[in-house]
Amino acid sequence: MTKENYKEALQDPIFSSITQAAKEISVDCYVIGGFVRDYLLKRGTAKDIDVVAIGSGIELAKKVAQKLPNKPEVTVFKNFGTAMIKHNGIELEFVGARKESYHRDSRKPIVEDGTLDDDQRRRDFTINALALSLNQENFGNLLDPFSGISDLEKKILRTPLEPGITYSDDPLRMMRAIRFASQLNFTIHPISLKAIAENNGRIKIISNERIVDELHKIIASKQPSIGFSLLNKTGLLHYILPELTALQGIEEIEGQKHKDNFWHTLEVVDNIAKTTDNLWLRWAALLHDIGKAPTKKFDKKIGWTFHSHEFVGAKMVYKLFKRLRMPLNDKMKFVQKMVLMSSRPIVLSNDSATDSAVRRLVFDAGDYVDDLMTLCEADITTKNTAKQKKYKNNFKIVREKIIEVEERDHIRNFQPPVSGEEIMKTFNLKPSKEIGIIKDAIKEAILEGDIPNDYNAAYSFMIKKGKELGLHINH
Ligand code: CTP
């Protein structure tokens, strides 16, 4: 076994407190998992630290807490045999070494009778099984029985045990493999990849919350297509997001083909990942075309159509979020809005964008108009460089027009310049449909550019409209 030492990774005083506490209760302990991996990958210092004790993790946690100046609270998860302490913005998790894998769903008590080696072999990947000693006599020594360092160097995800065993211990690990591949740009060992494809149906027993956590991480990675193409290749995507796999394939009728909307979608997500870290905008990119599968039709005259796919897609967003138990809140509404409006700027950029069309776009998109433009720019995936240049330039013009129109007309957070109350007062009206008609007519006149967005113009317009409706002014 290697004798490498990484005590420089353990400079935070918390580690010496753990060393002291462990010594007092005569328990050996090690820092393991993500902290060690990320240190070696130079990904910065992790905020989560996992400590494995050769004995009771809960007891060690309690002893550590006593030693810390602010005596933090120890949260004990009895069912999992773990204990957690929050200290200086760091989350420390303590666990006793295990011989057997633990099952979240099992009622069997957790037996903490393993050695470090037993514990390491029950972990998901060799790169996550790397441990650094916190014991006084060999503080900082690396323990790497499964060649995790070599896998880190080769950028390979490999399971310490036969992959079938590791993945059946916790099928979420199949997604974790793909998530790490996407996040770290690593390759999944071919035998592991095969095991994932063979066991893909087991993902059904994993809760949606845990699946979505991994999806978020894939979407947040630099090149999300790495993760999504692996999810697709292994068959997991079909279980998780069938709306996406339904977009796959190219059909040809009478010599007319449509593009493969699945691969197009992945390109759009990669494109948008270059310009924004907004997770929900990235989700919108992933889902922007999902309405295309159920709306696809072939028309002898015009070829392939996806009529109303934006509208159908926006409805599917709600169902998808609900199924995956994602929040049905303003984030979901934002994604829906992006999907619903995803073709609007494209139409604008094809024709020369009129002021009124731009005003309507800003009115409908409100504060999200910039996000919508970002999505549409990412949607340009043509390989024809002349076309690509043309579309990009057209969007640039639309963006400039948005700024110009916004400076002049202030449509973004449109407030009617004349209130319903004033309309009622002017014409001596009780609440009635006429008020709505007049308010709408004012809004339309502003959006069309017939009148400017100001009080005087709107007031005169209201009088004119009221007269047309046969209303009398209240003197
Ligand atoms: N682990 C595992 N199987 C899982 C989840 C976690 O074996 N299904 C082990 C791994 O050794 C992992 C450690 O528990 O390194 C901590 O897990 P977690 O905090 O979820 O992940 P990290 O590896 O720290 O990575 P990240 O913070 O990016 O999620």
PDB file of C-alpha atoms in Angstrom, residues 7-221:
ATOM      1  CA  LYS A   7      -1.249  16.272   5.730  1.00  0.00           C
ATOM      2  CA  GLU A   8      -1.297  19.635   3.938  1.00  0.00           C
ATOM      3  CA  ALA A   9      -4.940  18.840   3.048  1.00  0.00           C
ATOM      4  CA  LEU A  10      -5.759  18.629   6.745  1.00  0.00           C
ATOM      5  CA  GLN A  11      -4.662  22.043   7.976  1.00  0.00           C
ATOM      6  CA  ASP A  12      -8.075  23.159   9.182  1.00  0.00           C
ATOM      7  CA  PRO A  13      -7.972  22.995  13.015  1.00  0.00           C
ATOM      8  CA  ILE A  14     -11.117  20.855  12.944  1.00  0.00           C
ATOM      9  CA  PHE A  15      -8.975  17.892  11.911  1.00  0.00           C
ATOM     10  CA  SER A  16      -6.710  18.098  14.947  1.00  0.00           C
ATOM     11  CA  SER A  17      -9.808  18.296  17.161  1.00  0.00           C
ATOM     12  CA  ILE A  18     -11.034  15.070  15.566  1.00  0.00           C
ATOM     13  CA  THR A  19      -7.617  13.469  16.075  1.00  0.00           C
ATOM     14  CA  GLN A  20      -7.681  14.403  19.782  1.00  0.00           C
ATOM     15  CA  ALA A  21     -11.248  13.212  20.299  1.00  0.00           C
ATOM     16  CA  ALA A  22     -10.542   9.902  18.549  1.00  0.00           C
ATOM     17  CA  LYS A  23      -7.482   9.356  20.695  1.00  0.00           C
ATOM     18  CA  GLU A  24      -9.453   9.929  23.886  1.00  0.00           C
ATOM     19  CA  ILE A  25     -12.035   7.286  23.013  1.00  0.00           C
ATOM     20  CA  SER A  26      -9.409   5.000  21.427  1.00  0.00           C
ATOM     21  CA  VAL A  27     -11.007   4.877  18.012  1.00  0.00           C
ATOM     22  CA  ASP A  28      -9.164   5.129  14.708  1.00  0.00           C
ATOM     23  CA  CYS A  29     -10.658   7.445  12.139  1.00  0.00           C
ATOM     24  CA  TYR A  30     -10.165   8.659   8.587  1.00  0.00           C
ATOM     25  CA  VAL A  31     -11.438  11.378   6.317  1.00  0.00           C
ATOM     26  CA  ILE A  32     -12.870   9.748   3.224  1.00  0.00           C
ATOM     27  CA  GLY A  33     -14.844  10.346   0.047  1.00  0.00           C
ATOM     28  CA  GLY A  34     -15.553  13.633  -1.700  1.00  0.00           C
ATOM     29  CA  PHE A  35     -13.221  15.733   0.458  1.00  0.00           C
ATOM     30  CA  VAL A  36     -10.171  13.659  -0.454  1.00  0.00           C
ATOM     31  CA  ARG A  37     -11.205  13.272  -4.088  1.00  0.00           C
ATOM     32  CA  ASP A  38     -11.814  16.983  -4.585  1.00  0.00           C
ATOM     33  CA  TYR A  39      -8.572  17.914  -2.823  1.00  0.00           C
ATOM     34  CA  LEU A  40      -6.585  15.679  -5.147  1.00  0.00           C
ATOM     35  CA  LEU A  41      -8.460  16.985  -8.170  1.00  0.00           C
ATOM     36  CA  LYS A  42      -7.737  20.530  -6.980  1.00  0.00           C
ATOM     37  CA  ARG A  43     -11.438  21.328  -7.086  1.00  0.00           C
ATOM     38  CA  GLY A  44     -11.141  23.535  -4.015  1.00  0.00           C
ATOM     39  CA  THR A  45     -11.851  22.567  -0.434  1.00  0.00           C
ATOM     40  CA  ALA A  46     -15.135  20.739  -0.002  1.00  0.00           C
ATOM     41  CA  LYS A  47     -17.645  22.041   2.508  1.00  0.00           C
ATOM     42  CA  ASP A  48     -18.730  18.505   3.361  1.00  0.00           C
ATOM     43  CA  ILE A  49     -16.318  16.308   5.241  1.00  0.00           C
ATOM     44  CA  ASP A  50     -17.009  12.611   5.752  1.00  0.00           C
ATOM     45  CA  VAL A  51     -15.237  10.890   8.608  1.00  0.00           C
ATOM     46  CA  VAL A  52     -15.267   7.140   9.050  1.00  0.00           C
ATOM     47  CA  ALA A  53     -14.568   5.743  12.531  1.00  0.00           C
ATOM     48  CA  ILE A  54     -13.417   2.216  13.236  1.00  0.00           C
ATOM     49  CA  GLY A  55     -16.060   1.951  15.914  1.00  0.00           C
ATOM     50  CA  SER A  56     -19.005   4.177  16.669  1.00  0.00           C
ATOM     51  CA  GLY A  57     -19.266   7.268  14.459  1.00  0.00           C
ATOM     52  CA  ILE A  58     -21.953   8.706  16.717  1.00  0.00           C
ATOM     53  CA  GLU A  59     -19.765   8.447  19.798  1.00  0.00           C
ATOM     54  CA  LEU A  60     -16.872  10.078  17.977  1.00  0.00           C
ATOM     55  CA  ALA A  61     -19.101  12.928  16.809  1.00  0.00           C
ATOM     56  CA  LYS A  62     -20.239  13.579  20.375  1.00  0.00           C
ATOM     57  CA  LYS A  63     -16.651  13.667  21.613  1.00  0.00           C
ATOM     58  CA  VAL A  64     -15.591  16.027  18.813  1.00  0.00           C
ATOM     59  CA  ALA A  65     -18.492  18.392  19.590  1.00  0.00           C
ATOM     60  CA  GLN A  66     -17.395  18.600  23.241  1.00  0.00           C
ATOM     61  CA  LYS A  67     -13.928  19.648  22.136  1.00  0.00           C
ATOM     62  CA  LEU A  68     -15.038  22.453  19.840  1.00  0.00           C
ATOM     63  CA  PRO A  69     -15.155  25.937  21.405  1.00  0.00           C
ATOM     64  CA  ASN A  70     -18.792  26.656  20.536  1.00  0.00           C
ATOM     65  CA  LYS A  71     -19.971  23.121  21.499  1.00  0.00           C
ATOM     66  CA  PRO A  72     -22.072  22.589  18.358  1.00  0.00           C
ATOM     67  CA  GLU A  73     -25.153  20.429  18.378  1.00  0.00           C
ATOM     68  CA  VAL A  74     -24.789  16.830  17.207  1.00  0.00           C
ATOM     69  CA  THR A  75     -27.575  15.635  14.938  1.00  0.00           C
ATOM     70  CA  VAL A  76     -27.884  11.880  15.179  1.00  0.00           C
ATOM     71  CA  PHE A  77     -29.490   9.815  12.421  1.00  0.00           C
ATOM     72  CA  LYS A  78     -30.025   6.618  14.325  1.00  0.00           C
ATOM     73  CA  ASN A  79     -31.451   4.691  11.360  1.00  0.00           C
ATOM     74  CA  PHE A  80     -28.375   5.383   9.300  1.00  0.00           C
ATOM     75  CA  GLY A  81     -25.925   5.122  12.207  1.00  0.00           C
ATOM     76  CA  THR A  82     -24.512   8.539  11.374  1.00  0.00           C
ATOM     77  CA  ALA A  83     -24.069  11.834  13.192  1.00  0.00           C
ATOM     78  CA  MET A  84     -23.608  15.330  11.837  1.00  0.00           C
ATOM     79  CA  ILE A  85     -22.012  18.494  13.186  1.00  0.00           C
ATOM     80  CA  LYS A  86     -22.104  21.918  11.579  1.00  0.00           C
ATOM     81  CA  HIS A  87     -19.008  23.941  12.350  1.00  0.00           C
ATOM     82  CA  ASN A  88     -17.735  27.164  10.735  1.00  0.00           C
ATOM     83  CA  GLY A  89     -19.794  26.573   7.607  1.00  0.00           C
ATOM     84  CA  ILE A  90     -18.495  23.008   7.292  1.00  0.00           C
ATOM     85  CA  GLU A  91     -20.766  19.976   7.521  1.00  0.00           C
ATOM     86  CA  LEU A  92     -19.016  17.081   9.213  1.00  0.00           C
ATOM     87  CA  GLU A  93     -20.551  13.663   8.895  1.00  0.00           C
ATOM     88  CA  PHE A  94     -19.418  10.766  11.087  1.00  0.00           C
ATOM     89  CA  VAL A  95     -20.069   7.130  10.345  1.00  0.00           C
ATOM     90  CA  GLY A  96     -18.805   3.854  11.782  1.00  0.00           C
ATOM     91  CA  ALA A  97     -16.950   1.549   9.362  1.00  0.00           C
ATOM     92  CA  ARG A  98     -19.216  -1.130   7.983  1.00  0.00           C
ATOM     93  CA  LYS A  99     -18.649  -4.598   6.728  1.00  0.00           C
ATOM     94  CA  GLU A 100     -21.995  -4.900   5.035  1.00  0.00           C
ATOM     95  CA  SER A 101     -23.550  -2.291   2.827  1.00  0.00           C
ATOM     96  CA  TYR A 102     -26.408  -0.539   4.454  1.00  0.00           C
ATOM     97  CA  HIS A 103     -29.798  -0.346   2.835  1.00  0.00           C
ATOM     98  CA  ARG A 104     -31.833   2.777   3.193  1.00  0.00           C
ATOM     99  CA  ASP A 105     -35.027   0.778   2.974  1.00  0.00           C
ATOM    100  CA  SER A 106     -34.029  -2.054   5.214  1.00  0.00           C
ATOM    101  CA  ARG A 107     -34.952  -2.257   8.879  1.00  0.00           C
ATOM    102  CA  LYS A 108     -31.897  -4.307   9.672  1.00  0.00           C
ATOM    103  CA  PRO A 109     -29.746  -2.626  12.298  1.00  0.00           C
ATOM    104  CA  ILE A 110     -26.470  -1.265  11.065  1.00  0.00           C
ATOM    105  CA  VAL A 111     -23.534  -3.195  12.398  1.00  0.00           C
ATOM    106  CA  GLU A 112     -20.438  -1.104  12.753  1.00  0.00           C
ATOM    107  CA  ASP A 113     -17.980  -3.924  12.905  1.00  0.00           C
ATOM    108  CA  GLY A 114     -15.968  -3.338   9.762  1.00  0.00           C
ATOM    109  CA  THR A 115     -12.378  -2.421   9.147  1.00  0.00           C
ATOM    110  CA  LEU A 116     -11.427   0.588   7.075  1.00  0.00           C
ATOM    111  CA  ASP A 117     -10.805  -1.731   4.169  1.00  0.00           C
ATOM    112  CA  ASP A 118     -14.297  -3.270   4.499  1.00  0.00           C
ATOM    113  CA  ASP A 119     -15.794   0.193   4.493  1.00  0.00           C
ATOM    114  CA  GLN A 120     -13.831   1.341   1.468  1.00  0.00           C
ATOM    115  CA  ARG A 121     -14.832  -1.650  -0.643  1.00  0.00           C
ATOM    116  CA  ARG A 122     -18.512  -0.902   0.059  1.00  0.00           C
ATOM    117  CA  ARG A 123     -18.251   2.597  -1.353  1.00  0.00           C
ATOM    118  CA  ASP A 124     -19.366   3.593  -4.835  1.00  0.00           C
ATOM    119  CA  PHE A 125     -16.189   4.366  -6.782  1.00  0.00           C
ATOM    120  CA  THR A 126     -12.491   3.867  -6.207  1.00  0.00           C
ATOM    121  CA  ILE A 127     -11.980   7.633  -6.421  1.00  0.00           C
ATOM    122  CA  ASN A 128     -14.522   8.047  -3.603  1.00  0.00           C
ATOM    123  CA  ALA A 129     -12.918   5.347  -1.461  1.00  0.00           C
ATOM    124  CA  LEU A 130      -9.667   7.247  -0.918  1.00  0.00           C
ATOM    125  CA  ALA A 131      -9.016   7.870   2.772  1.00  0.00           C
ATOM    126  CA  LEU A 132      -6.578  10.035   4.732  1.00  0.00           C
ATOM    127  CA  SER A 133      -5.625   9.001   8.234  1.00  0.00           C
ATOM    128  CA  LEU A 134      -6.592  11.295  11.101  1.00  0.00           C
ATOM    129  CA  ASN A 135      -4.712   9.168  13.615  1.00  0.00           C
ATOM    130  CA  GLN A 136      -1.835  10.792  15.409  1.00  0.00           C
ATOM    131  CA  GLU A 137       0.789   8.234  14.458  1.00  0.00           C
ATOM    132  CA  ASN A 138       0.218   8.424  10.686  1.00  0.00           C
ATOM    133  CA  PHE A 139      -1.726  11.669  10.289  1.00  0.00           C
ATOM    134  CA  GLY A 140      -2.302  12.481   6.600  1.00  0.00           C
ATOM    135  CA  ASN A 141      -1.282   9.072   5.238  1.00  0.00           C
ATOM    136  CA  LEU A 142      -3.219   8.020   2.180  1.00  0.00           C
ATOM    137  CA  LEU A 143      -5.034   4.666   2.228  1.00  0.00           C
ATOM    138  CA  ASP A 144      -5.822   3.570  -1.270  1.00  0.00           C
ATOM    139  CA  PRO A 145      -6.391  -0.184  -1.473  1.00  0.00           C
ATOM    140  CA  PHE A 146      -8.392  -0.018  -4.727  1.00  0.00           C
ATOM    141  CA  SER A 147      -6.042   2.133  -6.831  1.00  0.00           C
ATOM    142  CA  GLY A 148      -8.223   5.221  -6.647  1.00  0.00           C
ATOM    143  CA  ILE A 149      -5.240   7.477  -7.301  1.00  0.00           C
ATOM    144  CA  SER A 150      -4.447   5.681 -10.505  1.00  0.00           C
ATOM    145  CA  ASP A 151      -8.114   5.974 -11.557  1.00  0.00           C
ATOM    146  CA  LEU A 152      -8.058   9.682 -10.738  1.00  0.00           C
ATOM    147  CA  GLU A 153      -5.053  10.079 -12.997  1.00  0.00           C
ATOM    148  CA  LYS A 154      -6.616   8.010 -15.745  1.00  0.00           C
ATOM    149  CA  LYS A 155      -9.937   9.833 -15.219  1.00  0.00           C
ATOM    150  CA  ILE A 156     -11.837   6.571 -14.805  1.00  0.00           C
ATOM    151  CA  LEU A 157     -14.878   5.732 -12.697  1.00  0.00           C
ATOM    152  CA  ARG A 158     -14.543   2.195 -11.447  1.00  0.00           C
ATOM    153  CA  THR A 159     -16.318   0.405  -8.612  1.00  0.00           C
ATOM    154  CA  PRO A 160     -14.187  -1.227  -5.885  1.00  0.00           C
ATOM    155  CA  LEU A 161     -16.305  -4.398  -6.041  1.00  0.00           C
ATOM    156  CA  GLU A 162     -17.804  -6.195  -9.003  1.00  0.00           C
ATOM    157  CA  PRO A 163     -20.078  -3.439 -10.441  1.00  0.00           C
ATOM    158  CA  GLY A 164     -23.271  -5.518 -10.240  1.00  0.00           C
ATOM    159  CA  ILE A 165     -22.840  -5.690  -6.444  1.00  0.00           C
ATOM    160  CA  THR A 166     -21.964  -2.010  -5.995  1.00  0.00           C
ATOM    161  CA  TYR A 167     -24.940  -0.870  -8.062  1.00  0.00           C
ATOM    162  CA  SER A 168     -27.428  -3.207  -6.449  1.00  0.00           C
ATOM    163  CA  ASP A 169     -26.287  -1.980  -2.995  1.00  0.00           C
ATOM    164  CA  ASP A 170     -27.650   1.413  -4.056  1.00  0.00           C
ATOM    165  CA  PRO A 171     -28.992   1.805  -7.595  1.00  0.00           C
ATOM    166  CA  LEU A 172     -28.671   5.596  -7.331  1.00  0.00           C
ATOM    167  CA  ARG A 173     -24.966   4.975  -7.864  1.00  0.00           C
ATOM    168  CA  MET A 174     -25.754   4.325 -11.537  1.00  0.00           C
ATOM    169  CA  MET A 175     -26.777   7.956 -11.793  1.00  0.00           C
ATOM    170  CA  ARG A 176     -23.903   9.073  -9.619  1.00  0.00           C
ATOM    171  CA  ALA A 177     -21.489   7.399 -12.056  1.00  0.00           C
ATOM    172  CA  ILE A 178     -22.990   9.353 -14.921  1.00  0.00           C
ATOM    173  CA  ARG A 179     -23.135  12.552 -12.896  1.00  0.00           C
ATOM    174  CA  PHE A 180     -19.433  12.287 -11.982  1.00  0.00           C
ATOM    175  CA  ALA A 181     -18.590  11.502 -15.614  1.00  0.00           C
ATOM    176  CA  SER A 182     -20.375  14.692 -16.640  1.00  0.00           C
ATOM    177  CA  GLN A 183     -19.074  16.870 -13.787  1.00  0.00           C
ATOM    178  CA  LEU A 184     -15.456  15.710 -13.910  1.00  0.00           C
ATOM    179  CA  ASN A 185     -15.246  14.715 -17.561  1.00  0.00           C
ATOM    180  CA  PHE A 186     -14.323  11.138 -16.549  1.00  0.00           C
ATOM    181  CA  THR A 187     -14.952   7.897 -18.422  1.00  0.00           C
ATOM    182  CA  ILE A 188     -17.038   5.145 -16.881  1.00  0.00           C
ATOM    183  CA  HIS A 189     -15.153   1.846 -16.981  1.00  0.00           C
ATOM    184  CA  PRO A 190     -16.701  -0.307 -19.764  1.00  0.00           C
ATOM    185  CA  ILE A 191     -17.607  -3.140 -17.380  1.00  0.00           C
ATOM    186  CA  SER A 192     -19.324  -0.650 -15.114  1.00  0.00           C
ATOM    187  CA  LEU A 193     -21.189   0.912 -18.017  1.00  0.00           C
ATOM    188  CA  LYS A 194     -22.386  -2.510 -19.091  1.00  0.00           C
ATOM    189  CA  ALA A 195     -23.583  -3.231 -15.551  1.00  0.00           C
ATOM    190  CA  ILE A 196     -25.559   0.030 -15.508  1.00  0.00           C
ATOM    191  CA  ALA A 197     -27.240  -0.851 -18.798  1.00  0.00           C
ATOM    192  CA  GLU A 198     -28.104  -4.297 -17.418  1.00  0.00           C
ATOM    193  CA  ASN A 199     -29.498  -2.964 -14.150  1.00  0.00           C
ATOM    194  CA  ASN A 200     -31.173   0.222 -15.438  1.00  0.00           C
ATOM    195  CA  GLY A 201     -34.681  -0.873 -14.358  1.00  0.00           C
ATOM    196  CA  ARG A 202     -33.542  -0.860 -10.717  1.00  0.00           C
ATOM    197  CA  ILE A 203     -33.594   2.936 -10.793  1.00  0.00           C
ATOM    198  CA  LYS A 204     -37.356   2.603 -10.243  1.00  0.00           C
ATOM    199  CA  ILE A 205     -36.810   1.916  -6.553  1.00  0.00           C
ATOM    200  CA  ILE A 206     -34.969   5.212  -6.027  1.00  0.00           C
ATOM    201  CA  SER A 207     -36.894   8.241  -4.822  1.00  0.00           C
ATOM    202  CA  ASN A 208     -37.526  11.048  -7.278  1.00  0.00           C
ATOM    203  CA  GLU A 209     -35.873  13.559  -4.957  1.00  0.00           C
ATOM    204  CA  ARG A 210     -32.547  11.755  -5.107  1.00  0.00           C
ATOM    205  CA  ILE A 211     -32.819  11.316  -8.883  1.00  0.00           C
ATOM    206  CA  VAL A 212     -33.573  15.008  -9.376  1.00  0.00           C
ATOM    207  CA  ASP A 213     -30.560  15.957  -7.228  1.00  0.00           C
ATOM    208  CA  GLU A 214     -28.341  14.076  -9.640  1.00  0.00           C
ATOM    209  CA  LEU A 215     -30.133  15.542 -12.668  1.00  0.00           C
ATOM    210  CA  HIS A 216     -29.514  19.046 -11.325  1.00  0.00           C
ATOM    211  CA  LYS A 217     -25.819  18.253 -11.016  1.00  0.00           C
ATOM    212  CA  ILE A 218     -25.653  16.885 -14.562  1.00  0.00           C
ATOM    213  CA  ILE A 219     -27.475  19.940 -15.895  1.00  0.00           C
ATOM    214  CA  ALA A 220     -25.165  22.235 -13.923  1.00  0.00           C
ATOM    215  CA  SER A 221     -22.045  20.593 -15.350  1.00  0.00           C
TER     216      SER A 221
END
